[in-house]
mmCIF file of C-alpha atoms in Angstrom:
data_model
loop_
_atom_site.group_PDB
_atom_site.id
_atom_site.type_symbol
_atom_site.label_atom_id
_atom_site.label_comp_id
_atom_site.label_asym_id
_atom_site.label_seq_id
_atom_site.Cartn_x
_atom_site.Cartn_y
_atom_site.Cartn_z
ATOM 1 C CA UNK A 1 -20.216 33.769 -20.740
ATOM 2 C CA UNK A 2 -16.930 35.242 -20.071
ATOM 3 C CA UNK A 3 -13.563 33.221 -21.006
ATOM 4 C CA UNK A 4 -12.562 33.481 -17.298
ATOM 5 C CA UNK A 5 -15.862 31.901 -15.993
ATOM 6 C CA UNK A 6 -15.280 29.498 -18.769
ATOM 7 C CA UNK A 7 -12.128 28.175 -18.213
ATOM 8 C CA UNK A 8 -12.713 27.259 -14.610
ATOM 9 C CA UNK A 9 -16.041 25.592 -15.227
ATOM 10 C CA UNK A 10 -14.157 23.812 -17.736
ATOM 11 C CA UNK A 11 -11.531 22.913 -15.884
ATOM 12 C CA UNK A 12 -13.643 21.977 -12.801
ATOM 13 C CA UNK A 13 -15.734 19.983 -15.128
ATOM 14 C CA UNK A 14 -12.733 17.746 -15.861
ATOM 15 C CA UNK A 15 -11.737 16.097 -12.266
ATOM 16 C CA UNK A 16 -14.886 17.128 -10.226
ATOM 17 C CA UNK A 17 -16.070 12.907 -10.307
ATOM 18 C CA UNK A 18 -12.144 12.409 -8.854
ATOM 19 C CA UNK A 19 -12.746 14.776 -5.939
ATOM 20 C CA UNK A 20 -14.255 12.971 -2.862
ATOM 21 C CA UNK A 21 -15.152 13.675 0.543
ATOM 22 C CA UNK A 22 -13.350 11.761 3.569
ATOM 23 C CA UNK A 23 -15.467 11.226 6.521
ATOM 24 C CA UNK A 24 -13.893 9.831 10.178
ATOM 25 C CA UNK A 25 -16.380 8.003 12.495
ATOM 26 C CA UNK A 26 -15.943 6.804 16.330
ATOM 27 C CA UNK A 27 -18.277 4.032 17.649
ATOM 28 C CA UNK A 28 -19.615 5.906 21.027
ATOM 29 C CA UNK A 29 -22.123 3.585 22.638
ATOM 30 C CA UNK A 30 -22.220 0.772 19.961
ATOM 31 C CA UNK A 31 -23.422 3.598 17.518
ATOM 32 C CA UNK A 32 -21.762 5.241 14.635
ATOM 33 C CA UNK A 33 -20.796 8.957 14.904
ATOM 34 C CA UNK A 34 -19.078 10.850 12.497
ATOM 35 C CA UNK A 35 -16.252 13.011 14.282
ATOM 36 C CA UNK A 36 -14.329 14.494 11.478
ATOM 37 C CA UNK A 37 -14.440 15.259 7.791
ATOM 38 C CA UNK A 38 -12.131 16.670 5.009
ATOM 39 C CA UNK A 39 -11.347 16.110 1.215
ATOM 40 C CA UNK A 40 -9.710 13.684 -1.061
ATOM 41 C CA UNK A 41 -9.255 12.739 -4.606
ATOM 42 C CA UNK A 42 -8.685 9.794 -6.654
ATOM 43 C CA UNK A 43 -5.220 9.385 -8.621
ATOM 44 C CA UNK A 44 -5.270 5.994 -9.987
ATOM 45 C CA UNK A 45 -8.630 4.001 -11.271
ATOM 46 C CA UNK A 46 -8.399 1.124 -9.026
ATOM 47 C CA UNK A 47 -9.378 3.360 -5.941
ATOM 48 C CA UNK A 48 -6.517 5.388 -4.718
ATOM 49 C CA UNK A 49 -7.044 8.224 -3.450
ATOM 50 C CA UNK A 50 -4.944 11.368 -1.845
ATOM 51 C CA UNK A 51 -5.755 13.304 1.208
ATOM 52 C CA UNK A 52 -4.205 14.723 4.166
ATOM 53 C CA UNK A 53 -2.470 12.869 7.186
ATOM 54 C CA UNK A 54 -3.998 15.429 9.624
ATOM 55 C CA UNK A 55 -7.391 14.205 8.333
ATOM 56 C CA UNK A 56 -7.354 10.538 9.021
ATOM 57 C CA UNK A 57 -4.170 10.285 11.508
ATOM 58 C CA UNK A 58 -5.557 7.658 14.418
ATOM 59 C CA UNK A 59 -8.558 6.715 12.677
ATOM 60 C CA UNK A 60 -9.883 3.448 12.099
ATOM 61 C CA UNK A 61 -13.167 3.721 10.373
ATOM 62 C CA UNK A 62 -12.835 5.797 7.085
ATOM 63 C CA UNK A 63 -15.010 6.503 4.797
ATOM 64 C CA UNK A 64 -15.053 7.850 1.495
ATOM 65 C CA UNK A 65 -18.391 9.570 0.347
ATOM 66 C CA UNK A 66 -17.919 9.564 -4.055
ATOM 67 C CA UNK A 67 -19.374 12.544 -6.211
ATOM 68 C CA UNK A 68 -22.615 10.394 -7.462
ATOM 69 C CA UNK A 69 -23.293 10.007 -2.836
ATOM 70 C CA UNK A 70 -22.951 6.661 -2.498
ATOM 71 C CA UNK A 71 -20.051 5.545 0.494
ATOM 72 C CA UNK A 72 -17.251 3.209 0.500
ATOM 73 C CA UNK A 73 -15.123 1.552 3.592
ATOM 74 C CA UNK A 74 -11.174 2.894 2.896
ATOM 75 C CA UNK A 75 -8.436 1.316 4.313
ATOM 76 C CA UNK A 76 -5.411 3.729 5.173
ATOM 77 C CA UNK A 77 -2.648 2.703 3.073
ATOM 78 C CA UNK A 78 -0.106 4.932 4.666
ATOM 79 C CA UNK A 79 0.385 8.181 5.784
ATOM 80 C CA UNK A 80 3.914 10.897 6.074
ATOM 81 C CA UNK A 81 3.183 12.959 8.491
ATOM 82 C CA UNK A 82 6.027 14.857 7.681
ATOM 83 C CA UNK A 83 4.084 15.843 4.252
ATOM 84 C CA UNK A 84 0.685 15.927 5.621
ATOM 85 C CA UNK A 85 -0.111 13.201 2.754
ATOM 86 C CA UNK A 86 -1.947 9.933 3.184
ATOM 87 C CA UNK A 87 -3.040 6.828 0.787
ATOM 88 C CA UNK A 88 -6.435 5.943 1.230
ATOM 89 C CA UNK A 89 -7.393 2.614 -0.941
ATOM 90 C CA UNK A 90 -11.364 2.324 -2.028
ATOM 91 C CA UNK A 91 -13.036 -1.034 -2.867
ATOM 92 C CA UNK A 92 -14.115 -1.900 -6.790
ATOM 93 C CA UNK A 93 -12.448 -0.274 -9.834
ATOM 94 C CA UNK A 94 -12.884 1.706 -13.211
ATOM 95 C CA UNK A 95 -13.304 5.000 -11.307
ATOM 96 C CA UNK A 96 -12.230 7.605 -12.847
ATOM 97 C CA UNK A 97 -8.940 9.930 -11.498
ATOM 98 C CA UNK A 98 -7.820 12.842 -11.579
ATOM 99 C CA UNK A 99 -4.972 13.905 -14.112
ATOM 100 C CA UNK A 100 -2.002 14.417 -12.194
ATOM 101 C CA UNK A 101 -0.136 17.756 -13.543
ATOM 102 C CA UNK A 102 3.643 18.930 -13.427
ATOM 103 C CA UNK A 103 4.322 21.335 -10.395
ATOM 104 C CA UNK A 104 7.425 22.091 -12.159
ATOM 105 C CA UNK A 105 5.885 24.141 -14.839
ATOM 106 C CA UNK A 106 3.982 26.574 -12.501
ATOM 107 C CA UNK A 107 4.693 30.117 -12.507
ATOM 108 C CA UNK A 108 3.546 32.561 -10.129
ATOM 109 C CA UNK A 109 0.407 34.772 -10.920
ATOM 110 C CA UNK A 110 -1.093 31.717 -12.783
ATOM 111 C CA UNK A 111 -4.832 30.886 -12.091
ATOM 112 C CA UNK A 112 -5.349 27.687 -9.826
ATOM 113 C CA UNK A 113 -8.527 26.213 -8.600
ATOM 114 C CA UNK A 114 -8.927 24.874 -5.343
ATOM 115 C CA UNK A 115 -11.853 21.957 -4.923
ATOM 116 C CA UNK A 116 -13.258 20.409 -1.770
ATOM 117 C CA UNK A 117 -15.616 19.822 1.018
ATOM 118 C CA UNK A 118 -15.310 23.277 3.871
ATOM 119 C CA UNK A 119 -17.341 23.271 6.487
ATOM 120 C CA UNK A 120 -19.148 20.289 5.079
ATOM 121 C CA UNK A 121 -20.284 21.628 2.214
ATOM 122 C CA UNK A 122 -19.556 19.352 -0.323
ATOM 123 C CA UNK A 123 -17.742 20.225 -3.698
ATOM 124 C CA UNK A 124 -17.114 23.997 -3.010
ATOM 125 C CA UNK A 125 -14.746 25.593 -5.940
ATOM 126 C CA UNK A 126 -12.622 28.788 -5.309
ATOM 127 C CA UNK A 127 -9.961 30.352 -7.394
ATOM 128 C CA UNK A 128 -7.504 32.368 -7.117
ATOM 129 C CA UNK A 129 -3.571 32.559 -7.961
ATOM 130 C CA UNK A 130 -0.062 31.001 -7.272
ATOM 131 C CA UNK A 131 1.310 33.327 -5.307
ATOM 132 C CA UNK A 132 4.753 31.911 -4.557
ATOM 133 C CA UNK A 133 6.607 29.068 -5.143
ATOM 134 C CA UNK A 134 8.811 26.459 -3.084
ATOM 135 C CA UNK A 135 7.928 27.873 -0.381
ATOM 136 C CA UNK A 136 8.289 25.852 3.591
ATOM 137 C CA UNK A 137 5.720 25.624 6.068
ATOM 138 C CA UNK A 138 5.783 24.469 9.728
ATOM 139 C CA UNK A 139 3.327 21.552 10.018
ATOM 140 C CA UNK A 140 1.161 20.861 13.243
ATOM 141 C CA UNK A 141 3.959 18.520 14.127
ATOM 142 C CA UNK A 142 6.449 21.201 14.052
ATOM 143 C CA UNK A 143 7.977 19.865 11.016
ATOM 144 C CA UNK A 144 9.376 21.679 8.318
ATOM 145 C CA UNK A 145 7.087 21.119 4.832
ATOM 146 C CA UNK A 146 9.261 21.537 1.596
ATOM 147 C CA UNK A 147 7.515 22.172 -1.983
ATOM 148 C CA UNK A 148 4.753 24.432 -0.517
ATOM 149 C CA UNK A 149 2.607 26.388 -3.598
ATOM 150 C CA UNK A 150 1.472 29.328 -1.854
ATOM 151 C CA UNK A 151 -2.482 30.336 -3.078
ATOM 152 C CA UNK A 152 -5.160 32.834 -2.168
ATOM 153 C CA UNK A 153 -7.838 30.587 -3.616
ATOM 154 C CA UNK A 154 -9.939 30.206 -0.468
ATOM 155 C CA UNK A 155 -9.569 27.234 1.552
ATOM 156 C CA UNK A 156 -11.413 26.541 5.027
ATOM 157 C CA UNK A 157 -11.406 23.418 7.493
ATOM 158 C CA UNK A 158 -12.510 20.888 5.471
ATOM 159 C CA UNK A 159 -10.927 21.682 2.102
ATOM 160 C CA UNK A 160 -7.953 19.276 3.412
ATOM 161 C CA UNK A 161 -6.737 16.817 1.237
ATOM 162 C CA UNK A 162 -8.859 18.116 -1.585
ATOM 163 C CA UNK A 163 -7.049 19.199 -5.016
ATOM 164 C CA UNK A 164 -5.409 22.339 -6.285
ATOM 165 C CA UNK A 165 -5.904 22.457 -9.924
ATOM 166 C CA UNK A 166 -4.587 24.483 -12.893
ATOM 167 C CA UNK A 167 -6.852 26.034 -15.974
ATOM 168 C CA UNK A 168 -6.210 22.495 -17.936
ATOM 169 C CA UNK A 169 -8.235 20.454 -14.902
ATOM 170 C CA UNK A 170 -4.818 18.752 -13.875
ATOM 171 C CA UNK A 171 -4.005 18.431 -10.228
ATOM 172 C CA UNK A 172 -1.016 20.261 -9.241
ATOM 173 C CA UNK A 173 -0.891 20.075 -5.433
ATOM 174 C CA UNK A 174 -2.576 18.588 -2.531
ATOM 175 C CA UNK A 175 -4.555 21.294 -0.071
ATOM 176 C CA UNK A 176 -3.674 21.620 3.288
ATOM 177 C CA UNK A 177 -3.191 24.327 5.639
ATOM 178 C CA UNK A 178 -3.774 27.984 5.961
ATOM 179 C CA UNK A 179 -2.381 30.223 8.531
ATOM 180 C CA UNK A 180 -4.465 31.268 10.755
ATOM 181 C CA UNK A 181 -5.377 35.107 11.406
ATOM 182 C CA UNK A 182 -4.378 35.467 8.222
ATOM 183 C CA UNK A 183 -6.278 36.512 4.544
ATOM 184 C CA UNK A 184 -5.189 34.798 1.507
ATOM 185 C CA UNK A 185 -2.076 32.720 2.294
ATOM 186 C CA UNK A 186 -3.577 29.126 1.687
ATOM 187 C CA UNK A 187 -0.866 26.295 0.892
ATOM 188 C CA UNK A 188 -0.936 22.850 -1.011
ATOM 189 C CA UNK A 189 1.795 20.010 -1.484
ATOM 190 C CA UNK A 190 3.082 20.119 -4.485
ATOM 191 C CA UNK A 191 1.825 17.369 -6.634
ATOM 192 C CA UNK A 192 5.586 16.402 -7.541
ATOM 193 C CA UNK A 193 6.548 15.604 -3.900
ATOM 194 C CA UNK A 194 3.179 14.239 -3.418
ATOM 195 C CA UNK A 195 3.987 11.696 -5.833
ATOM 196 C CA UNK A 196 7.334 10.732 -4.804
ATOM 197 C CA UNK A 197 5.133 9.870 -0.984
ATOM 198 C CA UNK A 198 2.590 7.842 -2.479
ATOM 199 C CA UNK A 199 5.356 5.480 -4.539
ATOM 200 C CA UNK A 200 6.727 5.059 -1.234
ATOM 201 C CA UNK A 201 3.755 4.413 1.193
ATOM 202 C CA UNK A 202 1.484 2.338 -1.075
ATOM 203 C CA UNK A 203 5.130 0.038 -1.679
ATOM 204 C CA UNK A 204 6.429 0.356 1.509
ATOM 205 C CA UNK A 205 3.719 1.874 4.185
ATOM 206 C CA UNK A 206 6.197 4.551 5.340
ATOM 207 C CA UNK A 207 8.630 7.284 4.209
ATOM 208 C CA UNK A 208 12.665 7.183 4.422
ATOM 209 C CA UNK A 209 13.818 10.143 3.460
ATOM 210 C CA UNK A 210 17.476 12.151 3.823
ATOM 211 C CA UNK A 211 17.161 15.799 5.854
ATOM 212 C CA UNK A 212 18.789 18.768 5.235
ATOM 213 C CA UNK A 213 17.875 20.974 8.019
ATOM 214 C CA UNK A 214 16.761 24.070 5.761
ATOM 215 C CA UNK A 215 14.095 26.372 5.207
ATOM 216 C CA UNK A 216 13.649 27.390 1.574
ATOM 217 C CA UNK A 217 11.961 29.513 -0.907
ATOM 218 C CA UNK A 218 12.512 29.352 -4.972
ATOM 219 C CA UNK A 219 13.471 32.260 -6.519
ATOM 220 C CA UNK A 220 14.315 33.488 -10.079
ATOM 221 C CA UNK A 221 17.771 34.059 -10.819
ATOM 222 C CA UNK A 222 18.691 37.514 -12.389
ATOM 223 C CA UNK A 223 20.124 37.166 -15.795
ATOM 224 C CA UNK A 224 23.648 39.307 -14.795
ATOM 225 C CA UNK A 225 24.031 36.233 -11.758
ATOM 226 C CA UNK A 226 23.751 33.379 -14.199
ATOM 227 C CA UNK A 227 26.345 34.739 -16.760
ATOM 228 C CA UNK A 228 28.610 35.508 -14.502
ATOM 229 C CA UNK A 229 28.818 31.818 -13.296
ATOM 230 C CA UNK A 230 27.607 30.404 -16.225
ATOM 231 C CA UNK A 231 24.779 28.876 -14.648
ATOM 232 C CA UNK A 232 21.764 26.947 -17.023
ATOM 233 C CA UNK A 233 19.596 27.653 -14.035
ATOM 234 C CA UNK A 234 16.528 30.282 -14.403
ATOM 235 C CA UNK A 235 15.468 29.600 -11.157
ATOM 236 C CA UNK A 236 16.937 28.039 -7.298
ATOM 237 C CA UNK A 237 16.018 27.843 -4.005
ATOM 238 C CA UNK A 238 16.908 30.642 -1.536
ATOM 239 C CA UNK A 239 17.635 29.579 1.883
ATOM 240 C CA UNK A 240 15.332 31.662 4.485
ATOM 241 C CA UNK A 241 16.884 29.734 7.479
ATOM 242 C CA UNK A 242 19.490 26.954 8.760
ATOM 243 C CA UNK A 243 18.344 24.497 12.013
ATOM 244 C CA UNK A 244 20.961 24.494 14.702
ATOM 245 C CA UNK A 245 22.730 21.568 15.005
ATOM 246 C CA UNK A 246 21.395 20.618 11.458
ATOM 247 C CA UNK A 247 23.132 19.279 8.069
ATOM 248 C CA UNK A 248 23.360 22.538 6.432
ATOM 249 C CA UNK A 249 24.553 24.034 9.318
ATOM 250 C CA UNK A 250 27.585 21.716 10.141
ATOM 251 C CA UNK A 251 28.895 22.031 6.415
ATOM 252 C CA UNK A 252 29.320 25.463 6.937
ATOM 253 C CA UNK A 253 25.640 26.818 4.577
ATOM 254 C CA UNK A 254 23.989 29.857 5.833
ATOM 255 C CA UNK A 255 20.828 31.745 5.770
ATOM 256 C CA UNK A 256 20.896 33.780 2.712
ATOM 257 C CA UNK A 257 22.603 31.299 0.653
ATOM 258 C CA UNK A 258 21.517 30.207 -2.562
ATOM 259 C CA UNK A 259 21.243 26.527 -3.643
ATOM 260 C CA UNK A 260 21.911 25.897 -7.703
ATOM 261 C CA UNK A 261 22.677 22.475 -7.726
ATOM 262 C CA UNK A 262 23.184 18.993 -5.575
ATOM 263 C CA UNK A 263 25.872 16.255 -6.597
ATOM 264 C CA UNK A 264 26.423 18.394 -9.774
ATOM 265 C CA UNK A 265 22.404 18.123 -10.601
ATOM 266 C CA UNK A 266 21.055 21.616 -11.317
ATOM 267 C CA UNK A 267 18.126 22.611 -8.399
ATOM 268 C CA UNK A 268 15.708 24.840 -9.780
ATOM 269 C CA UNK A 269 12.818 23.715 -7.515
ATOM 270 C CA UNK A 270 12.273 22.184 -4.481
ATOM 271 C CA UNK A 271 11.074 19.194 -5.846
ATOM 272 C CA UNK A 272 14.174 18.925 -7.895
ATOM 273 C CA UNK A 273 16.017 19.159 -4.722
ATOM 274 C CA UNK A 274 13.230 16.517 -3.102
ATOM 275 C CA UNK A 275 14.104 14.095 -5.252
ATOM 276 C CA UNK A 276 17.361 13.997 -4.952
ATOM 277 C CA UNK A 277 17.026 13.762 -1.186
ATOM 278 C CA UNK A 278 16.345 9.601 -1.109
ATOM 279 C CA UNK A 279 17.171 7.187 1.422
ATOM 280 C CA UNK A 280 20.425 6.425 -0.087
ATOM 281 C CA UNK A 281 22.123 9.430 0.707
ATOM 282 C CA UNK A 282 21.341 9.406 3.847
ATOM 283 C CA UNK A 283 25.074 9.241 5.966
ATOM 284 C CA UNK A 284 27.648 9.628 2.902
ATOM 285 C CA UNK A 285 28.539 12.835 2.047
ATOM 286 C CA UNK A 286 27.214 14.545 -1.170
ATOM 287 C CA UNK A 287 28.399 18.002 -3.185
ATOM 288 C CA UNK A 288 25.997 21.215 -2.619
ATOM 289 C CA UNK A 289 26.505 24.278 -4.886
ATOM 290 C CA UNK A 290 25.649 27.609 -3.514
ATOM 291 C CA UNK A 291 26.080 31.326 -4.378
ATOM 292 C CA UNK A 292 27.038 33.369 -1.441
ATOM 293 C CA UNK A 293 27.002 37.157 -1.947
ATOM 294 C CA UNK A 294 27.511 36.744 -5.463
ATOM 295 C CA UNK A 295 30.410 34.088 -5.172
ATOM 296 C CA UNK A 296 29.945 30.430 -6.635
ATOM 297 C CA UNK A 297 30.883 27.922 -3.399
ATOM 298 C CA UNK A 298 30.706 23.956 -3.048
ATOM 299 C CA UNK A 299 29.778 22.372 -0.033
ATOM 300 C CA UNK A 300 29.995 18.423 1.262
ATOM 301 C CA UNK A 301 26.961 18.033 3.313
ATOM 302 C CA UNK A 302 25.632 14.453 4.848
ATOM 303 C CA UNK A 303 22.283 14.302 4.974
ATOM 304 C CA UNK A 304 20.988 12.232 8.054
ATOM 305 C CA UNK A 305 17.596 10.156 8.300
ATOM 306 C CA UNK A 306 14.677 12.335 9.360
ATOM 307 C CA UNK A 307 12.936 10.870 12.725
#
């Protein structure tokens, strides 16, 4: 067998029992009918499990059907929306989860599996490569989606909620959307920001979070820039496009500008940027660093609370 079939059987091997498919019912004339279905995958062993808001958003009978075919009642923990994420809880315990990977550490080109339940047909695999990083993505709510890894492993209706995983079997993002019309430009959450969600909704049932009002896309920073600022950076976020009315736009930050650091943290990711974005700072005025046709500039920007 070749190394390359090898590696993602092995890898598949590894979290395939984690992977699960979600299935929505209505009760239409006292009988059971299932109306909806999409994927899912256990992170912790007591039951919880990942998927995608869009997936179980105004449902009230869930149900999770595991790798071995037998069903379980879930209860919706919590869902953001925002993220497209939501906490599903399963009854009993000592399953077995998924490893949960480091976004962080991706780099584009690298081989990334995608798992889940198209169409219906349960536990489909397709591969394929990161093909860019940080990127944002408008959500069916209109919302802006930070921390998007950008893939063209094949995903179809269905594969939502299921996981995106790297040659080692961890999970490094949460599937969910692809653009329609379109060939090969598949997206998943990265499983750093999906993280940060599920601390939040399984403790508190909801997400606070600060907003910026930006649309962003990590970059690499050329060698000659980061001398000539002195900047420990290798990487930052490069800012596509500014909301009217927004944050950004009222401390003076434009399209085009590039974001190195926040409060005098170094940003080499959104998810570095994510986190720093918590419901504290939300209405007190914090220190952005930006380069701006090759100029090093500091911003104070006050993040507001994001309806």
């Amino acid at each position: 067998m070749d190394s390359y079939s090898a590696t993602i059987i092995d890898a598949v091997e590894k979290v395939k029992t984690a992977v699960v498919k979600i299935e929505i019912f209505n009760n239409t004339n006292k009988k059971e009918q299932l109306s909806g279905t999409g994927s899912g995958f256990l992170f912790s062993s007591d039951g919880y499990l990942f998927t995608n808001s869009h997936v179980v958003h105004n449902s009230t009978n869930i149900k999770v059907k595991l790798h071995d075919g037998t069903s379980r009642q879930a209860t919706l923990i919590g869902e953001d929306p925002d993220t497209d994420l939501a906490i599903l809880k399963i009854s009993d315990a000592d399953f077995t989860p998924a490893k949960l990977g480091d976004a962080d550490l991706l780099r584009i080109g690298q081989l990334v599996i995608a798992i889940g339940n198209p169409l219906g047909f349960h536990h489909t695999v397709t591969a394929g490569v990161v093909s860019a990083l940080g990127r944002t993505l408008e959500n069916q709510n209109g919302r802006m989606m930070d921390s998007m890894i950008q893939t063209d492993a094949a995903l179809n209706p269905g594969n939502s909620g299921g996981p995106l995983i790297n040659s080692d079997g961890e999970v490094i993002g949460v599937n969910t959307a692809t653009i329609r019309g379109a060939q090969g430009l598949c997206f998943a959450i990265s499983i750093n920001t999906a993280k940060e969600i599920a601390s939040q909704l399984i403790r508190f049932g909801k997400v606070k979070r600060a907003y910026l009002g930006i649309v962003m896309q990590q970059i690499e920073l050329v060698p000659k820039l980061r001398a000539m600022h002195e900047l420990p950076n290798k990487q930052a976020l490069f800012i596509s496009e500014v909301s009217a009315g927004s944050p950004a736009e009222k401390a003076g930050i434009l399209s085009g500008d590039i974001i190195h650091s926040f409060n005098n943290m170094m940003i080499e990711t959104s998810d570095n940027l994510f986190k720093q974005l918590t419901a504290d700072k939300i209405g007190q005025f914090h220190f952005i660093g930006i380069i701006r046709s090759n100029l090093k500039k500091e911003f104070r920007i006050t993040p507001i609370q994001r309806n």
